[in-house]
Short mmCIF file of C-alpha atoms and ligand atoms in Angstrom, two decimals:
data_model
loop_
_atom_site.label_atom_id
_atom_site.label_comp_id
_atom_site.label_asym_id
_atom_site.label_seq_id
_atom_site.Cartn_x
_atom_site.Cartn_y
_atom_site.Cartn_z
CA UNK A 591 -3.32 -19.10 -3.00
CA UNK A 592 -1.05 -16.33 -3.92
CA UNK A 593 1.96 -16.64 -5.75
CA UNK A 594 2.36 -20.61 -6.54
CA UNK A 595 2.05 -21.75 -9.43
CA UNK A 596 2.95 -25.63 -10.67
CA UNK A 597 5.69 -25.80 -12.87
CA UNK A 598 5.47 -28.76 -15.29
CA UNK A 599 7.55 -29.72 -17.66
CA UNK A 600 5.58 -29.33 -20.45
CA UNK A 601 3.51 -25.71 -19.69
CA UNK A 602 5.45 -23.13 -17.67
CA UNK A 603 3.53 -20.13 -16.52
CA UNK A 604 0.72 -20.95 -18.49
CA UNK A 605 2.56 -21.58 -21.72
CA UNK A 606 3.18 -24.82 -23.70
CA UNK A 607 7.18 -25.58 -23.48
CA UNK A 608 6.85 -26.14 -26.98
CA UNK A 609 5.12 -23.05 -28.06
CA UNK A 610 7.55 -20.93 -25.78
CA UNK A 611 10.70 -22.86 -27.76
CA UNK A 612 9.30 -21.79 -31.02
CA UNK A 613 8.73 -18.11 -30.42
CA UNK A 614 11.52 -18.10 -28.29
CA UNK A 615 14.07 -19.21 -31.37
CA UNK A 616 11.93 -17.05 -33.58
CA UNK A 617 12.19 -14.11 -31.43
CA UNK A 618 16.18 -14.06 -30.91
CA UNK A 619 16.60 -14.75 -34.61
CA UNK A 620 15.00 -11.28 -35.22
CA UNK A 621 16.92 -9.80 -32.47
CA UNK A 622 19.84 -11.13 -34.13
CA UNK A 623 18.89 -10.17 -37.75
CA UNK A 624 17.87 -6.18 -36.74
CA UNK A 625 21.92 -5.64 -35.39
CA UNK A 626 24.72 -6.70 -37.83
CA UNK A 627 27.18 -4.08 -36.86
CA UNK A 628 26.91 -4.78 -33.44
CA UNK A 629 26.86 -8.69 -34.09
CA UNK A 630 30.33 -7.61 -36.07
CA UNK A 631 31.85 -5.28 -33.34
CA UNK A 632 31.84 -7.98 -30.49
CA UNK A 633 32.79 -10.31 -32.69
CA UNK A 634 36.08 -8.53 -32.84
CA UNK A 635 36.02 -6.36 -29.68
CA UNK A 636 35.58 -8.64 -26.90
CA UNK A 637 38.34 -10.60 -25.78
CA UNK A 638 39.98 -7.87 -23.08
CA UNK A 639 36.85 -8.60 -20.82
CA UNK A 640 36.49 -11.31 -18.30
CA UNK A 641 33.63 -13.05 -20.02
CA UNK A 642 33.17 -11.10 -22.83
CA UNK A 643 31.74 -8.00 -20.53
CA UNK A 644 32.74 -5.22 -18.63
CA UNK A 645 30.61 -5.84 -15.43
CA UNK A 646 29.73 -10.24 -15.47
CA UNK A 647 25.40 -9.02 -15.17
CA UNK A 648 25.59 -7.69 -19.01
CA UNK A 649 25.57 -11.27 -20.03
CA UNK A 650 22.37 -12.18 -17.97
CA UNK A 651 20.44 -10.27 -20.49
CA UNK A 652 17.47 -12.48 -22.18
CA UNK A 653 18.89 -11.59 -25.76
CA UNK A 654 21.28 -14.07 -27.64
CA UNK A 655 24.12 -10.99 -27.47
CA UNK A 656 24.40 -7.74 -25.72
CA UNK A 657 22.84 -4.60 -27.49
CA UNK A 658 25.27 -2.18 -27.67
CA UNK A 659 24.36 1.08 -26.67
CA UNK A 660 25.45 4.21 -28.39
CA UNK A 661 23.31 7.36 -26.95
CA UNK A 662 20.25 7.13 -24.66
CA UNK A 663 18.18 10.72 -24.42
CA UNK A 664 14.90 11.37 -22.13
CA UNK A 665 13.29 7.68 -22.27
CA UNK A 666 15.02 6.29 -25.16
CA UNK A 667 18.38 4.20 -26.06
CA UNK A 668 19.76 4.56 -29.77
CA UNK A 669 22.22 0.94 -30.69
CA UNK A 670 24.59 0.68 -32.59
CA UNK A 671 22.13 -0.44 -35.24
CA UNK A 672 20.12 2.89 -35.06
CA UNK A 673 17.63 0.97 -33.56
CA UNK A 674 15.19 2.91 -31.41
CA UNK A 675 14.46 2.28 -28.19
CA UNK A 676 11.49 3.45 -25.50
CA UNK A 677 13.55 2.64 -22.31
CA UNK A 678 11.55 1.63 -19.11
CA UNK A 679 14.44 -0.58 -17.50
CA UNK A 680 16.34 3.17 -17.16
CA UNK A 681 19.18 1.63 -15.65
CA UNK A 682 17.61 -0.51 -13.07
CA UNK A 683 16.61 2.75 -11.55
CA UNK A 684 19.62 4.79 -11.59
CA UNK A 685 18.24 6.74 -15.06
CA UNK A 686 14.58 6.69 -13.01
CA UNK A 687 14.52 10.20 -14.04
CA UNK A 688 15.50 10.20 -17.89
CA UNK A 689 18.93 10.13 -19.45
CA UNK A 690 21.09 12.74 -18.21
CA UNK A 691 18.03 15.17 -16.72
CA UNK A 692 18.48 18.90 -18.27
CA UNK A 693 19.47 20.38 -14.47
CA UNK A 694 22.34 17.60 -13.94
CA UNK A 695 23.53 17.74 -17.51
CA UNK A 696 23.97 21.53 -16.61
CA UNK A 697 25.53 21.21 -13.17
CA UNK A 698 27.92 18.46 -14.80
CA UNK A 699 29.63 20.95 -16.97
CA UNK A 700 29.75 23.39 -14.49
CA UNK A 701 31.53 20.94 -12.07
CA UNK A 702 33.36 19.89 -14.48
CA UNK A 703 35.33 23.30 -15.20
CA UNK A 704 36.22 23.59 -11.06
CA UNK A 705 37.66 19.88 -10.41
CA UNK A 706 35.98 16.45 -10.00
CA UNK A 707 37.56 15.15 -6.84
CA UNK A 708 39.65 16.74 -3.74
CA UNK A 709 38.20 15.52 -0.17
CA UNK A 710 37.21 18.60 0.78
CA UNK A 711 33.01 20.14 0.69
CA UNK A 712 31.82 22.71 -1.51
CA UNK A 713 29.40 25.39 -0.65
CA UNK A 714 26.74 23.01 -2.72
CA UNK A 715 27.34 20.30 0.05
CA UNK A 716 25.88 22.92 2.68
CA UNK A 717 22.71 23.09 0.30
CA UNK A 718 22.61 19.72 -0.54
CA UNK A 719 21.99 18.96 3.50
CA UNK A 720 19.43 21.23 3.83
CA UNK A 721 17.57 19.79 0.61
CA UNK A 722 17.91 16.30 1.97
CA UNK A 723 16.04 16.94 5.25
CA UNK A 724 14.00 19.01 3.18
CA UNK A 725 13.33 16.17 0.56
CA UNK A 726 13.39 12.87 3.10
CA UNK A 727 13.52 14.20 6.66
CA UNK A 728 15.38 15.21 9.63
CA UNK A 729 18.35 12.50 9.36
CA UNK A 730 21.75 13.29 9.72
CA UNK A 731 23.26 12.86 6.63
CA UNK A 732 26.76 10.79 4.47
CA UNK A 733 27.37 10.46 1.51
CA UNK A 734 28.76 7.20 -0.26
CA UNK A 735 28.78 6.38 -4.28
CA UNK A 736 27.14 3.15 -4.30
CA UNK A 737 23.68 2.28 -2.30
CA UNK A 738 25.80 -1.42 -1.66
CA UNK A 739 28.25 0.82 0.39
CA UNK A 740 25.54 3.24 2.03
CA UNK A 741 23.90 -0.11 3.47
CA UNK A 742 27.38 -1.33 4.88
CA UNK A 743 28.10 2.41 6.64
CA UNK A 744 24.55 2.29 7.89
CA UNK A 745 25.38 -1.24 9.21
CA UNK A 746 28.50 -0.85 11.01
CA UNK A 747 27.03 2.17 13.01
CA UNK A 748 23.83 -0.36 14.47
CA UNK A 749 26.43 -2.42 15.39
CA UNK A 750 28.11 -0.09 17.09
CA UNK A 751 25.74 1.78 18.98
CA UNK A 752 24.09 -1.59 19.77
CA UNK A 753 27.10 -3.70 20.57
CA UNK A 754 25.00 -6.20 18.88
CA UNK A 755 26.48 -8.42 16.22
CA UNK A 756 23.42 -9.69 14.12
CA UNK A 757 21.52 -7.61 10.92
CA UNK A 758 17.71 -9.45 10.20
CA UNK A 759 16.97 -9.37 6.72
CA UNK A 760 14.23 -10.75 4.74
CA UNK A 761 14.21 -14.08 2.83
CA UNK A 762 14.44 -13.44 -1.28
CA UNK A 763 16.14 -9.49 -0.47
CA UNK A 764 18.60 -7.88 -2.42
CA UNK A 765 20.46 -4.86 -0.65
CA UNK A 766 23.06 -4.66 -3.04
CA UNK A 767 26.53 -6.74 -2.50
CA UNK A 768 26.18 -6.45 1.19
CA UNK A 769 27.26 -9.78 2.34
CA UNK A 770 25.32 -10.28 5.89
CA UNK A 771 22.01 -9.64 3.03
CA UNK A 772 23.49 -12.77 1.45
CA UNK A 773 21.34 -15.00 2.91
CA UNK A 774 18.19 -16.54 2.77
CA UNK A 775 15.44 -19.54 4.55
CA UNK A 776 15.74 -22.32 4.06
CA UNK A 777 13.21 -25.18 5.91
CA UNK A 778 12.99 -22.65 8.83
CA UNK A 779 17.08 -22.55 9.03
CA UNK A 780 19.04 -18.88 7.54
CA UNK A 781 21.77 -20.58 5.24
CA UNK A 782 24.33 -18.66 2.64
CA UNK A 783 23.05 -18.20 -0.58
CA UNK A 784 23.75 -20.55 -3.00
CA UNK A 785 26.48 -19.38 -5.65
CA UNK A 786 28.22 -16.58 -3.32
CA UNK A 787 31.89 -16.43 -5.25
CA UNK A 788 34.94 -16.74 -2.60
CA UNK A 789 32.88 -16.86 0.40
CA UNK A 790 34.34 -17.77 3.39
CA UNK A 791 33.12 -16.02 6.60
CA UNK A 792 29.71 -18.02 8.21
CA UNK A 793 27.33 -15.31 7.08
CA UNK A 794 25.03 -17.49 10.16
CA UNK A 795 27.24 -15.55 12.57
CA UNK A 796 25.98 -12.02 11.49
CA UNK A 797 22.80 -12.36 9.63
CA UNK A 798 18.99 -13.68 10.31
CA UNK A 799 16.74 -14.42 7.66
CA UNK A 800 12.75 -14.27 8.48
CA UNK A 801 9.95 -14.30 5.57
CA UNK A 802 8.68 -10.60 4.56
CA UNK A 803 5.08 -10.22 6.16
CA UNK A 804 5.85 -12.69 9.04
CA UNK A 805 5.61 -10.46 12.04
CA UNK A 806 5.97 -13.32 14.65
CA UNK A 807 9.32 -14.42 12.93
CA UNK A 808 10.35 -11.13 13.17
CA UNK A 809 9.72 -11.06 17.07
CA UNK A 810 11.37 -14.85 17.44
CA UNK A 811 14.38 -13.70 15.50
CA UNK A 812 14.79 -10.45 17.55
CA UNK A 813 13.72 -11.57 20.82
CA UNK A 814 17.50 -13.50 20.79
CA UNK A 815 18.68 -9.99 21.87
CA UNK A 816 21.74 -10.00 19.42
CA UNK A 817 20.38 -8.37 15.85
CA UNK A 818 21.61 -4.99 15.58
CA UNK A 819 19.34 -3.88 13.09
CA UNK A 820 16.58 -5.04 10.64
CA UNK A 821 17.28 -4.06 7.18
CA UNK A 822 14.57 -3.87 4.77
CA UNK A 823 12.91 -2.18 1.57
CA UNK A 824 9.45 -1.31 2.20
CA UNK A 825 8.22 -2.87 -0.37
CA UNK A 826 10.70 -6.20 -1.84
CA UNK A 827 11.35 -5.43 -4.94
CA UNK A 828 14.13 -7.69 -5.69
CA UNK A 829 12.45 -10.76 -5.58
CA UNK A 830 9.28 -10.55 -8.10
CA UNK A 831 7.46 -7.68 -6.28
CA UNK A 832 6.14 -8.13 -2.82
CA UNK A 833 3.38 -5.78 -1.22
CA UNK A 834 3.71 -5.09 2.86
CA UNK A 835 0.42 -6.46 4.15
CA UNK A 836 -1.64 -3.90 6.47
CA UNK A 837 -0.02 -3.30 9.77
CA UNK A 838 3.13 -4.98 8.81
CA UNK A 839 5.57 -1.58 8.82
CA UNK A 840 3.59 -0.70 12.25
CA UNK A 841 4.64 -3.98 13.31
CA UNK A 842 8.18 -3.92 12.06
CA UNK A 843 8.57 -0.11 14.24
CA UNK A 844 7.02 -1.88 17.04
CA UNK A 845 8.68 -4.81 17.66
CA UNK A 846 12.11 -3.24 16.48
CA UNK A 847 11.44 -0.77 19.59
CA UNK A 848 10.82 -3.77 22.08
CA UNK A 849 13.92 -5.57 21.01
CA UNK A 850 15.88 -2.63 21.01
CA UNK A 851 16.98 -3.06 17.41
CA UNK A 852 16.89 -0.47 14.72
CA UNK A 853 15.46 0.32 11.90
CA UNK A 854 17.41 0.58 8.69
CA UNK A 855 15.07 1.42 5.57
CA UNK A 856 16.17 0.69 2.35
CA UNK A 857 14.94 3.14 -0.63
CA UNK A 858 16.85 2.41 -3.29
CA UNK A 859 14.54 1.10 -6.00
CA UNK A 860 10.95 2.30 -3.71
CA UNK A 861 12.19 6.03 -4.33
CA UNK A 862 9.81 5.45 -6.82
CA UNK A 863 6.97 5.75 -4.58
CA UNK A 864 6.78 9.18 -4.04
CA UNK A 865 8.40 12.69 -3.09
CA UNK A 866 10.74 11.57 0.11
CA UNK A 867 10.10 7.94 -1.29
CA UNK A 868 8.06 4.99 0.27
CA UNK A 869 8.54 6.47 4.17
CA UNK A 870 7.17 10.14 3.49
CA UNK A 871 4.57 8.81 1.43
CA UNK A 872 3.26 6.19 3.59
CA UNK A 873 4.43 7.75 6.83
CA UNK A 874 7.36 5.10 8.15
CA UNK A 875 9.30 6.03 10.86
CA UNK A 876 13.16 4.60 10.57
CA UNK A 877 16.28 5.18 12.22
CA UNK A 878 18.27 4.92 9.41
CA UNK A 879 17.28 5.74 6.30
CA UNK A 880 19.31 4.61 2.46
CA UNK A 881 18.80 5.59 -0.76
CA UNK A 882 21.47 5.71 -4.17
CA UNK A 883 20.81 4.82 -8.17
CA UNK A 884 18.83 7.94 -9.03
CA UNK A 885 19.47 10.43 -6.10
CA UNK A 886 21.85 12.50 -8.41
CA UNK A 887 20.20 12.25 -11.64
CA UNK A 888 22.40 8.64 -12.85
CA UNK A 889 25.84 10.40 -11.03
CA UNK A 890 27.29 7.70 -9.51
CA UNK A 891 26.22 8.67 -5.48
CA UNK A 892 23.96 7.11 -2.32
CA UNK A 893 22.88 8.74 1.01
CA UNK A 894 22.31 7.17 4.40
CA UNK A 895 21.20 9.17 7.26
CA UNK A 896 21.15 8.60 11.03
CA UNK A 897 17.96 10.29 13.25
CA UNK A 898 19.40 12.42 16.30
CA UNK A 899 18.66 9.76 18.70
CA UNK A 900 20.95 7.32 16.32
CA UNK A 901 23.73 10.23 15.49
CA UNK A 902 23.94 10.69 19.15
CA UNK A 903 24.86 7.17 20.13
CA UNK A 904 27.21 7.11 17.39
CA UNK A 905 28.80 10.59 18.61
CA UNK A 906 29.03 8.74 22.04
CA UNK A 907 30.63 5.46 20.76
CA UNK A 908 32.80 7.24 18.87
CA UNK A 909 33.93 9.10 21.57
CA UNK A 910 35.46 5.85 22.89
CA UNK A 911 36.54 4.11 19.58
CA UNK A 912 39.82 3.83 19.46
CA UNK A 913 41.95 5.83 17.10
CA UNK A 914 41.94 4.15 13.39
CA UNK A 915 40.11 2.57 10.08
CA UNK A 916 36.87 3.45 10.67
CA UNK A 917 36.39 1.00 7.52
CA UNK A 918 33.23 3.42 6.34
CA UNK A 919 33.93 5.70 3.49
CA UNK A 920 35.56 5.29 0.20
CA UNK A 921 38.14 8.34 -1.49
CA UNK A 922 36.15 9.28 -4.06
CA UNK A 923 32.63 9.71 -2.21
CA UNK A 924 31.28 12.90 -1.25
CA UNK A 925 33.35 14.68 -4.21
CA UNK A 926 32.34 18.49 -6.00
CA UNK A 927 30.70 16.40 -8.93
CA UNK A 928 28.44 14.47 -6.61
CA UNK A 929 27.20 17.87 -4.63
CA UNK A 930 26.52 19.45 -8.16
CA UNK A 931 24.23 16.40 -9.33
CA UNK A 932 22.82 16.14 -5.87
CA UNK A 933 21.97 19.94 -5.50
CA UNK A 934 20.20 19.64 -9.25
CA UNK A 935 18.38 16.63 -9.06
CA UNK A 936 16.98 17.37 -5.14
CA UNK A 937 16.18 21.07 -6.35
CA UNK A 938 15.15 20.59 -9.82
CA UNK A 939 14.20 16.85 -10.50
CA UNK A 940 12.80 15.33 -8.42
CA UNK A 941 9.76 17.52 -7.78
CA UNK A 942 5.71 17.23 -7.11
CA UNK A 943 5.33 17.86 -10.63
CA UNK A 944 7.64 15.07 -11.65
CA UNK A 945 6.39 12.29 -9.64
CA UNK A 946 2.52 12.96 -10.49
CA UNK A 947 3.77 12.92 -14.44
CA UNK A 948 5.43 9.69 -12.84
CA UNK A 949 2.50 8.38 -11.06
CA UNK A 950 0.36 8.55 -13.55
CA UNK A 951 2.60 7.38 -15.92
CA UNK A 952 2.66 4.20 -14.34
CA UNK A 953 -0.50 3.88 -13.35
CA UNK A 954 -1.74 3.79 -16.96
CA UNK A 955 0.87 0.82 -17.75
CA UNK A 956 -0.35 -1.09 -14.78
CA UNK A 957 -4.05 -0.68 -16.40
CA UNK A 958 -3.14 -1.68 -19.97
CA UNK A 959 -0.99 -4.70 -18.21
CA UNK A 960 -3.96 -6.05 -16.36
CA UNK A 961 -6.24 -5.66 -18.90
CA UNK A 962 -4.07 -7.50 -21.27
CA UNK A 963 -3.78 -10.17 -18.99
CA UNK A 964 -7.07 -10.45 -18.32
CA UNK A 965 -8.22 -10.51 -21.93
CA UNK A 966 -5.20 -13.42 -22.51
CA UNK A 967 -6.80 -15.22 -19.79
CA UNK A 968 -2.70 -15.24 -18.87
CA UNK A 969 -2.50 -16.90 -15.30
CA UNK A 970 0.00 -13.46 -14.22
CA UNK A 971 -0.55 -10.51 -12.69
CA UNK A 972 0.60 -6.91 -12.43
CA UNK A 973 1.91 -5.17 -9.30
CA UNK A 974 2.78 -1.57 -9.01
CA UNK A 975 4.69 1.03 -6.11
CA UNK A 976 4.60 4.29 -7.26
CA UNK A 977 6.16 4.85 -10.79
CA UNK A 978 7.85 0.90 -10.58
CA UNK A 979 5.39 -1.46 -12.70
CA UNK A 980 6.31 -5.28 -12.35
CA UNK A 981 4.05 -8.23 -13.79
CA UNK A 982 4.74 -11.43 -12.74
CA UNK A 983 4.24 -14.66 -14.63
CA UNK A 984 2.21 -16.35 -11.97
CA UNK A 985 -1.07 -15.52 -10.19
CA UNK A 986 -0.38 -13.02 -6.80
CA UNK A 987 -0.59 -10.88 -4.66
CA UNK A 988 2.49 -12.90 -3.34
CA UNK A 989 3.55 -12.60 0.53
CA UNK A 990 6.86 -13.50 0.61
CA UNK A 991 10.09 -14.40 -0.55
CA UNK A 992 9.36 -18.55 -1.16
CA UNK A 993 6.51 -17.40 -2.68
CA UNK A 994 8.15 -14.75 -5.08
CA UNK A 995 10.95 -17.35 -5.78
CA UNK A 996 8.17 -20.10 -6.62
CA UNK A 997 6.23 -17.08 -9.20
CA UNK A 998 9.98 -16.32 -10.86
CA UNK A 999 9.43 -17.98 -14.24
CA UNK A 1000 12.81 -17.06 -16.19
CA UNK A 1001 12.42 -18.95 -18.65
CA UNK A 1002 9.14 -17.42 -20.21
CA UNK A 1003 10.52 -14.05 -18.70
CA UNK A 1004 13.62 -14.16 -21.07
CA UNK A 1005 11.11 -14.70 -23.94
CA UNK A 1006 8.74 -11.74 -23.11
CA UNK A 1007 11.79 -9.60 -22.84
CA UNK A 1008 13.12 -10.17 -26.12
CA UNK A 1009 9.59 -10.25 -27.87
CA UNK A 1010 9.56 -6.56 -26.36
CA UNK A 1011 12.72 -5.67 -27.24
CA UNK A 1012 11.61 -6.78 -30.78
CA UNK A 1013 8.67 -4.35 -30.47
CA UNK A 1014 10.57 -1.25 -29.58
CA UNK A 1015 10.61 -1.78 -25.48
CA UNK A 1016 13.45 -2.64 -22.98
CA UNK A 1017 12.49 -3.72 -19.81
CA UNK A 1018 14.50 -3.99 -16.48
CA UNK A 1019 16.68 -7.66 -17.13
CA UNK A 1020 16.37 -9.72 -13.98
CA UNK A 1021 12.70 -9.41 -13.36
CA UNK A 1022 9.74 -7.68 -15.20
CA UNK A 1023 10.27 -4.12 -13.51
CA UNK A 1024 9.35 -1.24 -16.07
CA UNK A 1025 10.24 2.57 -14.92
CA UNK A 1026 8.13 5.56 -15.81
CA UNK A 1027 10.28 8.60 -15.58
CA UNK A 1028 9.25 12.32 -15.63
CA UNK A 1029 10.05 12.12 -19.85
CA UNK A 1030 8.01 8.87 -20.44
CA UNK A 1031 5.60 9.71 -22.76
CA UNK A 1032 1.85 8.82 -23.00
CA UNK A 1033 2.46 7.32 -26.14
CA UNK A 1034 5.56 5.44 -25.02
CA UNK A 1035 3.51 3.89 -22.22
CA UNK A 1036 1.22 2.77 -24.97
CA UNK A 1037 3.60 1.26 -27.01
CA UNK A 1038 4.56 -1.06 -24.39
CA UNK A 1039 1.13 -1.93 -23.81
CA UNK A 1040 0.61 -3.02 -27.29
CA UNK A 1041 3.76 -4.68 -27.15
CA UNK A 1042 2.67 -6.66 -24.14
CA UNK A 1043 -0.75 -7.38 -25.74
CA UNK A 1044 1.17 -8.58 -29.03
CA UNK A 1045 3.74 -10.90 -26.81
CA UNK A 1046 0.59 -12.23 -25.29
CA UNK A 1047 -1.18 -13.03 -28.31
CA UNK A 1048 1.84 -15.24 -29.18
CA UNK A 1049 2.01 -16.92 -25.69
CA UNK A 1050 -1.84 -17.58 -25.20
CA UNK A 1051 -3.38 -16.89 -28.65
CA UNK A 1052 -4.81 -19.46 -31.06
CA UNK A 1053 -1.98 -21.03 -32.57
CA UNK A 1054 -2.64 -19.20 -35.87
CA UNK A 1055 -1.25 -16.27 -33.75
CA UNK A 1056 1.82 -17.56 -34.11
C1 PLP B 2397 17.07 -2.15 -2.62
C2 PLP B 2397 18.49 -2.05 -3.09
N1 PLP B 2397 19.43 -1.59 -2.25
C3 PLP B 2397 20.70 -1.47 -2.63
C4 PLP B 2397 21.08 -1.81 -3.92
C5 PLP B 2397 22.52 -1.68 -4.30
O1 PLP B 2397 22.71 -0.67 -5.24
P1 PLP B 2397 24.14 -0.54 -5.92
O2 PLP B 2397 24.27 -1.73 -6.82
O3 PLP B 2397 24.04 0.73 -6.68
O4 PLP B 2397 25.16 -0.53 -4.86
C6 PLP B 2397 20.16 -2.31 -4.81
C7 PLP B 2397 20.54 -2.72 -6.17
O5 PLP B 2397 19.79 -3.17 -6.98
C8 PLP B 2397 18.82 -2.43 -4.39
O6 PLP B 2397 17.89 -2.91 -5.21
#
């Protein structure tokens, strides 16, 4: 059965509780040991922050404290230490093509001589259309700064040109801080998720959650005539990784056409799948299409587009809306900067050339994972969409949600990062995602292979391993 996996108290994931407590305290003393300077600076440099941290995620790293970071260049982070490291986490995918790509290190200081923000397009916006129906279709095109806003905008227009209040979303998603994708299933019922900070509105009034790969919950949920729009990621990459079955995209397009619904792809992290992303390469069809992170080479920018048939019910609804706060946009999107890191990274980044380098980048890593496993007799297993590697500390494929949430292991996951980390490897924090970008080396990709096998050896090995 895919995915589940019985967590006892004493082995998790395969590993003894005690073993994992040894290397664990072992592993974070090292951690600790390799950075005294930057053990010293937050000792003294902290206390401004809410928490200790700029942005409240830096603390859910695995390591005992944060690394700081003082340059990062192609596929590799310097510290404050002058420790060295090969970076596959790349930002959670907004670095997915290197540190500051040659093209949008250019265009920055270009930009950066005319102006950085002042409402108004550039003659790069003009090109930057063209190259985004040239790059992922005939959509009609906005741009916002963060893929969390891109997915609201693209929201409020289905409800609009439906007149429908509900968005369906699948159970274990993450869509950015979107708050109708703040919800999950629970015994067959969509609840809030647990932990939401000052939440008051009933997300239950706006938001349907269904299981990933179920296509008859999908038809119960929409056949209620009132969701608006199904918003999804090909693949769920949020949640461990989860694979569409066969025929489940088909049935998505179908049954969002019956139900009069539409179809709001999110390609934020599966951009890695391919030139135009997961749609172009595996042919989808939606009416609304998202992407951010990496679209402008780490520049702070997203982009949503509408198909005519969509722009044209907007046009008409809009024709009716009365004057006012459309509440979509935000002052400092669609600025020069954002056209000059768009126009390089579309043009000169994110090419045919770059994603085979990418592809076969990855595919490698997936290899040397597997095989690792295999040889550890490790109860895991790897998963891969385009250059985005994941292995997961339970057996798979998994189908769903429940079933990614069930294979989520963090506490031997926070152990294998920082045994990586210790090795020379940084991997993505919240799950085991690992990034191959256009300046990944070979022998970077090997590296992290080794360091795999090593961490492995400690988990599963004889105890002399150890
Ligand atoms: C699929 C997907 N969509 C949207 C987002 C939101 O991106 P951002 O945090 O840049 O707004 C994320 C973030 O991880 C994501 O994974």
């Amino acid at each position: 059965m895919g995915g589940t996996m019985e967590k006892t108290a004493d082995v998790i994931a395969g590993v003894p509780v005690a073993r994992l407590e040894t290397i664990r305290a072992r592993e974070a003393a090292a951690y600790a040991a390799a950075r005294p300077r930057t053990k010293a600076a937050l000792a003294g440099g902290t206390a401004a922050w809410l928490d200790g941290v700029p942005m409240h995620w830096m603390t859910d790293w695995p390591m005992p404290f944060p690394m700081l970071v003082a340059r990062a260049r192609k596929a590799r982070l310097s510290d404050l230490d002058g420790q060295r490291i090969d970076d596959f986490c790349l930002g959670d995918t907004g670095s997915m093509f290197g540190h500051s790509p040659a093209p949008v290190a250019r265009a920055i200081r270009r930009q950066a001589r005319d102006g950085l923000t002042y409402m108004l397009p550039t003659e790069a916006a003009l090109e930057v259309g063209r190259l985004l129906v040239e790059r992922f279709g005939d959509f009609r095109w906005q741009i916002a700064t963060t893929a969390t806003d891109a997915n609201r905008f693209a929201l409020r227009v289905a409800r609009a040109v439906t007149g429908r209040p509900k968005v369906l979303v699948f159970n274990g998603c993450y869509h950015g801080t979107v708050d109708e994708a703040m919800v999950a299933l629970h015994a067959g019922q969509t609840v809030a998720r647990p932990g939401l900070t000052g939440q008051v509105a009933d997300l239950t009034r706006t938001a349907v959650a269904v299981e990933f790969n179920d296509l008859a919950g999908v038809e119960a949920a929409l056949a209620a005539g009132d969701v608006a729009a199904i918003l999804t990621e090909p693949v769920m990459t949020n949640s461990c990784m989860v694979l569409p079955e066969p025929g489940f995209h088909d049935g998505l397009r179908a049954l969002s056409r019956k139900f009069g619904a539409l179809l709001i792809i999110d390609e934020t992290h599966t951009i890695s799948s391919g030139l135009g992303g997961y749609t172009a390469v595996h042919g989808l069809d939606p009416d609304i299409f998202v992407a951010g992170k990496c679209v402008a080479g780490g520049m702070p920018t997203a982009i949503w587009g509408l198909r005519d048939h969509v722009a044209k019910r907007f046009a008409a609804y809009n024709a009716t809306r009365a004057a006012g706060h459309s509440g979509m946009g935000t002052t400092l999107s669609a600025n020069p900067m954002q056209f000059a890191c768009l126009r390089a990274t579309l043009a000169e980044v994110m090419t045919p050339e770059t994603y085979a380098h990418m592809e076969a980048g990855a595919a490698r890593l997936e290899a040397g994972m597997a095989a690792a496993i295999s040889r550890h007799g490790a109860p895991w297993h790897v998963v891969r969409v385009g250059a985005r590697v994941e292995f997961i500390c339970a057996p798979g494929p998994l189908r769903n949600g429940s079933e990614a949430e069930a294979a989520h292991q963090p506490a031997v996951e926070g152990v294998v990062h920082t045994c990586l980390l210790n090795r020379g490897c940084l991997i993505a924090p919240f799950h085991n995602m690992m990034l191959v970008s256009p300046v990944t080396s070979m022998k970077q990709i090997d590296r992290l292979i080794a360091a795999f096998d090593a961490t492995l050896a400690l988990l599963f090995g004889p105890d002399e391993a150890q």
